[in-house]
C-alpha cells in the first residue's frame, strides 16, 4: 500500500492501459479528476464517501460491508502507508448486491479505543451467539500495529472496544472465518507497512526494515492463522504460518512477487475446499490458494482479480442465495491512492472449482 512505487507501476504498465491517473494528484499539485466511468466494469457502492478494504458478510439474509473509511490527509506517500490515516469505521448495508446502499453512522472511532493511537486500517466482522464482533488493526501508542476487537448487539454498531488489544496479536488485516463446526479462525498479517517482517523472529524488531526481509531465495513470509477462543475475544493458541506452496508442494519464495503473500487475507469454504485469497502487494494481484484444512498448507491456484486502478487491492466474498460475489476497491472517483471506493462484482467458478479470473476493466 505504499506510494513511492506508483511511478514505477505506471511506467511498467502493471495497472493496465485503461487505468487512468491524474498526474500529480498524490502530491497535491493538481486537483484529482475522476476517471472515465465507462472504462470500469462496476461502479462505486458509495459515490459520496471513500471506503476501502470492504469486508462483506451476510447476516440474517442481508448484506453488511465492513470497510475502512478513507479520509483526506497531508501525510506523505511512503513504504509504511503513512498516507492511509483512517480513524473510524462505518458499516454499509444492502439487501443484495446491486441494491440500495445505506451508509450507517460511526460504528467505532479511534478515540473510543483506549490502546489505539491512529490508523484504523482494514477490519472484519463476525457473529456468534447474538453478538457481533468487529476486528480491527491500529497502531498502539508505541506505533506498533496490534489487533483489537469490539462488540455490539447490532451488526451496524455502535461497537464497544475491549480495553486492550488481543493478547499476542500483531500486524494488520484481520479476517475471521467461521468453519462449519462453529470454530472461528483469524487470518492476519501484512508486510511492508503492515510490519509482519518485524515479527519474523517471534518478537518485534524495528530494525528488520520497512519492506521485507530481502531474502528472495528463501520461503516468503506467511500470513498468520490462529484459532479464536470460544468468546471470540482472544487467541486460543499461538498463531501459525498459513504457508502457500507451489504445485510441487514447495513454499513460495520471497522473490516470487506475482504469487507470494503480501497482505489482505480472506478465507471461504466451498464444496469442502478452503479458499485462501490474498493480495500480492507490489504486483497488485489478488491471488488464491486452496487447502484441505483451515491451517493449510495452501496450494497456489491462480489470480482472482487483475490489477485495479490504484496501488492497493483488498477483497472479500459472500454467497447470497447461491450466488457468489467479490467485493473490492479502486480509486476511480479520486485518482488518489489513499482515497478509494468499494465495489462488488459476481464471482464465478469453473467446473473443477477454480476461480474464473476477473478483469476490473471493460
Short mmCIF file of C-alpha atoms in Angstrom, two decimals:
data_model
loop_
_atom_site.label_atom_id
_atom_site.label_comp_id
_atom_site.label_asym_id
_atom_site.label_seq_id
_atom_site.Cartn_x
_atom_site.Cartn_y
_atom_site.Cartn_z
CA UNK A 1 0.00 0.00 0.00
CA UNK A 2 3.00 2.24 -0.24
CA UNK A 3 3.07 5.15 -2.66
CA UNK A 4 6.62 5.58 -3.92
CA UNK A 5 6.05 2.63 -6.23
CA UNK A 6 3.33 4.50 -8.16
CA UNK A 7 5.59 5.93 -10.84
CA UNK A 8 7.21 2.54 -11.38
CA UNK A 9 3.84 0.83 -11.58
CA UNK A 10 2.54 3.24 -14.20
CA UNK A 11 5.76 3.14 -16.19
CA UNK A 12 5.73 -0.64 -16.37
CA UNK A 13 2.08 -0.74 -17.33
CA UNK A 14 1.27 -3.00 -14.40
CA UNK A 15 -2.16 -1.48 -13.89
CA UNK A 16 -3.36 -1.89 -17.45
CA UNK A 17 -3.75 0.64 -20.25
CA UNK A 18 -7.24 1.64 -19.09
CA UNK A 19 -6.13 2.66 -15.61
CA UNK A 20 -6.01 6.45 -15.76
CA UNK A 21 -4.24 8.65 -13.25
CA UNK A 22 -4.29 12.35 -12.59
CA UNK A 23 -0.62 13.31 -12.71
CA UNK A 24 0.50 14.97 -9.54
CA UNK A 25 -2.69 14.24 -7.61
CA UNK A 26 -0.80 12.42 -4.88
CA UNK A 27 1.37 15.44 -4.24
CA UNK A 28 -1.47 17.94 -4.45
CA UNK A 29 -0.11 19.81 -7.49
CA UNK A 30 -3.33 19.21 -9.43
CA UNK A 31 -6.93 18.66 -8.46
CA UNK A 32 -7.86 14.96 -8.66
CA UNK A 33 -10.19 14.18 -11.55
CA UNK A 34 -12.46 11.11 -11.54
CA UNK A 35 -11.63 8.56 -14.19
CA UNK A 36 -13.92 7.79 -17.12
CA UNK A 37 -16.61 5.60 -15.55
CA UNK A 38 -17.28 3.83 -18.85
CA UNK A 39 -13.91 2.06 -18.60
CA UNK A 40 -14.84 0.25 -15.39
CA UNK A 41 -16.96 -2.88 -15.19
CA UNK A 42 -18.50 -1.79 -11.89
CA UNK A 43 -19.27 1.49 -10.17
CA UNK A 44 -18.62 2.56 -6.56
CA UNK A 45 -21.10 1.39 -3.94
CA UNK A 46 -20.96 4.85 -2.37
CA UNK A 47 -20.25 7.86 -4.64
CA UNK A 48 -20.13 10.47 -1.88
CA UNK A 49 -17.57 8.98 0.56
CA UNK A 50 -14.43 6.87 0.32
CA UNK A 51 -14.47 3.30 1.59
CA UNK A 52 -11.79 0.67 1.06
CA UNK A 53 -10.94 -2.90 2.10
CA UNK A 54 -14.61 -3.97 2.02
CA UNK A 55 -15.20 -6.97 4.27
CA UNK A 56 -18.64 -8.31 3.34
CA UNK A 57 -20.91 -10.71 5.25
CA UNK A 58 -24.46 -11.97 5.03
CA UNK A 59 -26.24 -11.76 8.38
CA UNK A 60 -29.91 -12.78 8.54
CA UNK A 61 -30.14 -12.66 4.74
CA UNK A 62 -28.90 -9.07 4.45
CA UNK A 63 -25.51 -7.87 3.22
CA UNK A 64 -23.28 -5.96 5.64
CA UNK A 65 -19.98 -4.49 4.48
CA UNK A 66 -17.30 -3.53 7.00
CA UNK A 67 -14.80 -1.29 5.17
CA UNK A 68 -12.05 1.04 6.21
CA UNK A 69 -13.03 4.71 5.86
CA UNK A 70 -10.57 6.71 3.79
CA UNK A 71 -10.23 10.40 4.65
CA UNK A 72 -8.05 13.13 3.11
CA UNK A 73 -4.82 13.84 4.95
CA UNK A 74 -1.46 15.51 4.37
CA UNK A 75 0.74 12.52 5.23
CA UNK A 76 3.39 11.61 2.64
CA UNK A 77 3.27 8.53 0.45
CA UNK A 78 5.80 6.03 1.74
CA UNK A 79 6.50 2.33 2.25
CA UNK A 80 4.87 2.47 5.69
CA UNK A 81 1.47 3.54 4.37
CA UNK A 82 1.52 6.85 6.24
CA UNK A 83 -0.96 8.26 3.74
CA UNK A 84 -3.64 5.85 4.98
CA UNK A 85 -4.76 7.76 8.04
CA UNK A 86 -8.22 6.33 8.62
CA UNK A 87 -9.72 6.91 12.07
CA UNK A 88 -13.22 5.36 12.18
CA UNK A 89 -15.50 2.65 10.80
CA UNK A 90 -18.96 2.85 9.25
CA UNK A 91 -20.99 -0.15 8.11
CA UNK A 92 -22.58 -0.30 4.66
CA UNK A 93 -25.82 -2.26 4.30
CA UNK A 94 -27.86 -3.50 1.36
CA UNK A 95 -30.49 -6.15 0.78
CA UNK A 96 -28.43 -7.62 -2.04
CA UNK A 97 -25.52 -6.66 -4.31
CA UNK A 98 -26.84 -4.13 -6.78
CA UNK A 99 -29.46 -2.86 -4.35
CA UNK A 100 -29.65 0.41 -2.47
CA UNK A 101 -26.65 1.01 -0.22
CA UNK A 102 -27.07 2.64 3.19
CA UNK A 103 -24.11 4.25 4.94
CA UNK A 104 -24.70 3.90 8.66
CA UNK A 105 -23.33 6.09 11.43
CA UNK A 106 -19.93 5.78 13.06
CA UNK A 107 -19.59 2.24 14.40
CA UNK A 108 -16.27 2.83 16.15
CA UNK A 109 -13.79 5.72 16.31
CA UNK A 110 -10.13 5.56 17.30
CA UNK A 111 -10.87 7.91 20.20
CA UNK A 112 -13.05 5.15 21.69
CA UNK A 113 -10.22 2.60 21.72
CA UNK A 114 -8.04 3.11 24.83
CA UNK A 115 -4.97 1.34 23.46
CA UNK A 116 -5.06 2.72 19.90
CA UNK A 117 -3.25 5.79 18.62
CA UNK A 118 -4.01 6.01 14.90
CA UNK A 119 -4.59 4.29 11.55
CA UNK A 120 -7.71 2.16 11.84
CA UNK A 121 -6.97 0.01 8.82
CA UNK A 122 -8.85 -2.89 7.18
CA UNK A 123 -11.36 -4.51 9.59
CA UNK A 124 -13.52 -7.61 9.58
CA UNK A 125 -16.60 -8.80 11.45
CA UNK A 126 -18.16 -11.99 12.78
CA UNK A 127 -21.32 -13.12 14.55
CA UNK A 128 -21.80 -15.66 17.33
CA UNK A 129 -24.49 -16.25 19.95
CA UNK A 130 -26.27 -12.94 19.49
CA UNK A 131 -23.14 -10.80 19.49
CA UNK A 132 -21.44 -9.08 16.55
CA UNK A 133 -17.68 -8.75 16.68
CA UNK A 134 -15.63 -6.09 14.90
CA UNK A 135 -11.93 -6.90 14.49
CA UNK A 136 -9.57 -4.10 13.57
CA UNK A 137 -5.86 -3.21 13.40
CA UNK A 138 -4.43 0.04 14.70
CA UNK A 139 -1.13 1.43 15.86
CA UNK A 140 -0.74 1.42 19.61
CA UNK A 141 0.97 4.24 21.49
CA UNK A 142 4.37 2.74 20.62
CA UNK A 143 3.45 2.81 16.90
CA UNK A 144 3.24 -0.99 16.77
CA UNK A 145 0.26 -2.47 14.94
CA UNK A 146 -1.99 -4.62 17.12
CA UNK A 147 -5.40 -6.16 16.51
CA UNK A 148 -8.38 -5.23 18.63
CA UNK A 149 -11.95 -6.45 18.99
CA UNK A 150 -15.17 -4.60 19.73
CA UNK A 151 -18.68 -5.94 20.31
CA UNK A 152 -22.28 -4.92 19.68
CA UNK A 153 -25.77 -6.41 19.74
CA UNK A 154 -26.34 -4.76 16.35
CA UNK A 155 -24.47 -5.57 13.12
CA UNK A 156 -24.11 -1.84 12.40
CA UNK A 157 -22.93 -0.90 15.88
CA UNK A 158 -22.05 1.18 17.71
CA UNK A 159 -19.33 -1.19 18.90
CA UNK A 160 -17.62 -1.10 22.28
CA UNK A 161 -13.89 -1.88 22.12
CA UNK A 162 -12.11 -4.10 24.58
CA UNK A 163 -9.70 -2.03 26.70
CA UNK A 164 -6.63 -3.88 25.40
CA UNK A 165 -5.70 -5.44 22.05
CA UNK A 166 -5.92 -9.19 21.62
CA UNK A 167 -3.05 -10.68 23.58
CA UNK A 168 -0.31 -11.89 21.26
CA UNK A 169 -1.73 -10.04 18.24
CA UNK A 170 0.36 -8.05 15.78
CA UNK A 171 0.41 -6.72 12.21
CA UNK A 172 -2.74 -5.91 10.20
CA UNK A 173 -5.71 -7.12 8.12
CA UNK A 174 -7.63 -9.48 10.40
CA UNK A 175 -10.06 -11.77 8.58
CA UNK A 176 -12.26 -14.10 10.62
CA UNK A 177 -13.59 -17.34 9.16
CA UNK A 178 -16.27 -19.43 10.85
CA UNK A 179 -15.99 -23.10 9.92
CA UNK A 180 -18.93 -25.48 9.61
CA UNK A 181 -18.38 -26.78 13.15
CA UNK A 182 -18.67 -23.28 14.65
CA UNK A 183 -14.95 -22.85 15.27
CA UNK A 184 -13.63 -19.42 14.33
CA UNK A 185 -10.19 -18.76 12.89
CA UNK A 186 -8.42 -15.47 12.28
CA UNK A 187 -6.06 -14.87 9.38
CA UNK A 188 -3.92 -11.76 9.61
CA UNK A 189 -0.67 -10.07 8.61
CA UNK A 190 0.88 -7.82 6.03
CA UNK A 191 4.46 -6.98 5.10
CA UNK A 192 5.95 -3.52 4.48
CA UNK A 193 3.77 -1.03 6.41
CA UNK A 194 1.93 -3.94 7.98
CA UNK A 195 5.10 -4.73 9.98
CA UNK A 196 4.93 -8.53 9.54
CA UNK A 197 8.63 -8.61 8.62
CA UNK A 198 9.40 -7.10 12.03
CA UNK A 199 7.91 -10.17 13.73
CA UNK A 200 9.82 -12.82 11.74
CA UNK A 201 11.84 -13.89 14.79
CA UNK A 202 8.80 -14.13 17.07
CA UNK A 203 9.21 -10.75 18.74
CA UNK A 204 9.07 -7.19 17.47
CA UNK A 205 12.25 -5.93 15.84
CA UNK A 206 12.03 -2.48 14.25
CA UNK A 207 15.48 -2.97 12.72
CA UNK A 208 14.05 -5.65 10.42
CA UNK A 209 13.16 -2.87 7.97
CA UNK A 210 10.22 -1.21 6.28
CA UNK A 211 9.61 -3.60 3.36
CA UNK A 212 10.51 -7.29 3.53
CA UNK A 213 13.39 -9.50 4.64
CA UNK A 214 15.07 -9.24 1.20
CA UNK A 215 15.66 -12.98 1.12
CA UNK A 216 14.33 -13.73 -2.35
CA UNK A 217 15.75 -17.26 -2.43
CA UNK A 218 14.13 -18.34 0.85
CA UNK A 219 10.48 -19.08 1.74
CA UNK A 220 8.33 -15.96 1.74
CA UNK A 221 6.83 -14.59 4.91
CA UNK A 222 3.44 -16.16 5.55
CA UNK A 223 0.15 -14.79 6.71
CA UNK A 224 -0.79 -16.00 10.16
CA UNK A 225 -3.71 -18.24 11.13
CA UNK A 226 -4.95 -18.78 14.65
CA UNK A 227 -7.94 -20.42 16.32
CA UNK A 228 -10.08 -17.99 18.32
CA UNK A 229 -11.31 -18.62 21.84
CA UNK A 230 -14.94 -19.54 22.48
CA UNK A 231 -15.76 -15.94 23.45
CA UNK A 232 -14.21 -14.70 20.18
CA UNK A 233 -12.06 -12.15 22.03
CA UNK A 234 -8.69 -13.90 22.35
CA UNK A 235 -6.38 -16.32 20.58
CA UNK A 236 -6.88 -19.92 21.70
CA UNK A 237 -3.36 -20.88 20.61
CA UNK A 238 -0.17 -19.42 19.23
CA UNK A 239 -0.52 -18.13 15.66
CA UNK A 240 0.73 -20.46 12.93
CA UNK A 241 2.07 -19.80 9.44
CA UNK A 242 -0.53 -20.07 6.66
CA UNK A 243 2.04 -21.44 4.21
CA UNK A 244 1.41 -21.13 0.46
CA UNK A 245 3.11 -23.77 -1.68
CA UNK A 246 3.56 -24.35 -5.39
CA UNK A 247 2.22 -27.29 -7.40
CA UNK A 248 5.14 -29.43 -6.17
CA UNK A 249 4.49 -28.62 -2.52
CA UNK A 250 7.46 -26.27 -2.07
CA UNK A 251 6.83 -22.99 -0.19
CA UNK A 252 6.68 -19.93 -2.41
CA UNK A 253 9.87 -17.88 -2.25
CA UNK A 254 10.27 -14.27 -1.16
CA UNK A 255 11.28 -13.23 -4.66
CA UNK A 256 8.12 -14.62 -6.25
CA UNK A 257 6.22 -11.34 -6.14
CA UNK A 258 3.50 -12.50 -8.52
CA UNK A 259 2.44 -15.27 -6.12
CA UNK A 260 3.78 -14.66 -2.61
CA UNK A 261 1.65 -13.26 0.20
CA UNK A 262 1.75 -9.52 0.89
CA UNK A 263 -1.45 -8.60 2.80
CA UNK A 264 -5.25 -8.76 2.69
CA UNK A 265 -6.12 -12.30 3.78
CA UNK A 266 -9.59 -13.71 3.15
CA UNK A 267 -10.92 -17.24 3.67
CA UNK A 268 -14.06 -19.03 2.49
CA UNK A 269 -15.12 -22.64 2.09
CA UNK A 270 -16.83 -24.16 -0.92
CA UNK A 271 -17.61 -27.83 -1.54
CA UNK A 272 -15.32 -28.83 1.32
CA UNK A 273 -12.34 -26.86 -0.05
CA UNK A 274 -10.75 -23.96 1.85
CA UNK A 275 -10.02 -20.97 -0.41
CA UNK A 276 -7.37 -18.56 0.85
CA UNK A 277 -7.38 -15.21 -1.02
CA UNK A 278 -4.72 -12.55 -0.59
CA UNK A 279 -3.01 -9.55 -2.18
CA UNK A 280 0.43 -9.76 -3.77
CA UNK A 281 1.01 -6.08 -2.96
CA UNK A 282 3.60 -4.57 -5.24
CA UNK A 283 2.42 -6.66 -8.22
CA UNK A 284 -1.20 -5.65 -7.49
CA UNK A 285 -2.88 -9.03 -7.95
CA UNK A 286 -5.45 -10.82 -5.85
CA UNK A 287 -4.30 -14.42 -5.85
CA UNK A 288 -5.71 -17.54 -4.27
CA UNK A 289 -4.61 -20.88 -2.95
CA UNK A 290 -6.61 -23.86 -1.72
CA UNK A 291 -6.21 -26.32 1.12
CA UNK A 292 -7.84 -29.22 2.93
CA UNK A 293 -7.85 -27.64 6.40
CA UNK A 294 -8.16 -24.09 7.78
CA UNK A 295 -4.45 -24.20 8.62
CA UNK A 296 -3.26 -25.18 5.16
CA UNK A 297 -0.81 -25.62 3.61
CA UNK A 298 -2.49 -23.85 0.71
CA UNK A 299 -1.56 -24.69 -2.87
CA UNK A 300 -1.33 -21.68 -5.18
CA UNK A 301 -4.06 -21.82 -7.84
CA UNK A 302 -4.03 -18.53 -9.74
CA UNK A 303 -5.35 -14.97 -9.99
CA UNK A 304 -8.77 -13.93 -8.75
CA UNK A 305 -8.61 -10.23 -9.66
CA UNK A 306 -6.30 -8.45 -12.07
CA UNK A 307 -4.79 -5.10 -11.02
CA UNK A 308 -7.30 -2.38 -10.24
CA UNK A 309 -6.69 1.33 -10.59
CA UNK A 310 -4.69 2.30 -7.52
CA UNK A 311 -1.83 0.79 -5.53
CA UNK A 312 -3.70 -1.40 -3.09
CA UNK A 313 -6.03 -4.33 -3.70
CA UNK A 314 -8.12 -5.98 -1.00
CA UNK A 315 -11.14 -8.28 -1.34
CA UNK A 316 -13.82 -10.31 0.39
CA UNK A 317 -16.53 -12.68 -0.81
CA UNK A 318 -20.10 -13.61 0.04
CA UNK A 319 -22.52 -16.31 -1.05
CA UNK A 320 -26.08 -14.99 -1.04
CA UNK A 321 -28.85 -17.20 -2.32
CA UNK A 322 -26.40 -19.49 -4.11
CA UNK A 323 -24.70 -16.63 -5.98
CA UNK A 324 -21.14 -15.61 -5.19
CA UNK A 325 -19.83 -12.04 -5.20
CA UNK A 326 -16.41 -10.41 -4.84
CA UNK A 327 -16.08 -7.08 -3.03
CA UNK A 328 -13.02 -4.95 -3.81
CA UNK A 329 -11.91 -1.32 -4.15
CA UNK A 330 -10.20 1.05 -6.57
CA UNK A 331 -9.51 4.78 -7.00
CA UNK A 332 -12.00 5.56 -9.78
CA UNK A 333 -13.54 8.56 -8.01
CA UNK A 334 -10.39 10.19 -6.70
CA UNK A 335 -7.29 9.12 -8.64
CA UNK A 336 -5.61 9.23 -5.23
CA UNK A 337 -4.17 6.05 -3.75
CA UNK A 338 -5.43 6.82 -0.25
CA UNK A 339 -9.00 7.71 -1.31
CA UNK A 340 -10.61 4.51 -2.52
CA UNK A 341 -14.09 3.31 -3.43
CA UNK A 342 -15.65 -0.04 -2.57
CA UNK A 343 -17.20 -2.10 -5.37
CA UNK A 344 -18.78 -5.51 -5.98
CA UNK A 345 -18.79 -7.92 -8.92
CA UNK A 346 -20.04 -11.50 -9.46
CA UNK A 347 -17.54 -14.25 -8.63
CA UNK A 348 -17.63 -17.30 -10.90
CA UNK A 349 -16.16 -20.79 -10.67
CA UNK A 350 -15.14 -23.31 -13.27
CA UNK A 351 -16.32 -26.92 -13.13
CA UNK A 352 -13.14 -28.02 -11.37
CA UNK A 353 -13.66 -25.48 -8.59
CA UNK A 354 -11.10 -22.98 -9.85
CA UNK A 355 -11.98 -19.29 -9.73
CA UNK A 356 -12.51 -17.51 -13.02
CA UNK A 357 -10.13 -14.52 -13.21
CA UNK A 358 -11.83 -11.10 -13.09
CA UNK A 359 -10.67 -8.11 -15.11
CA UNK A 360 -11.97 -4.92 -13.41
CA UNK A 361 -11.91 -3.00 -16.69
CA UNK A 362 -14.08 -3.33 -19.77
#
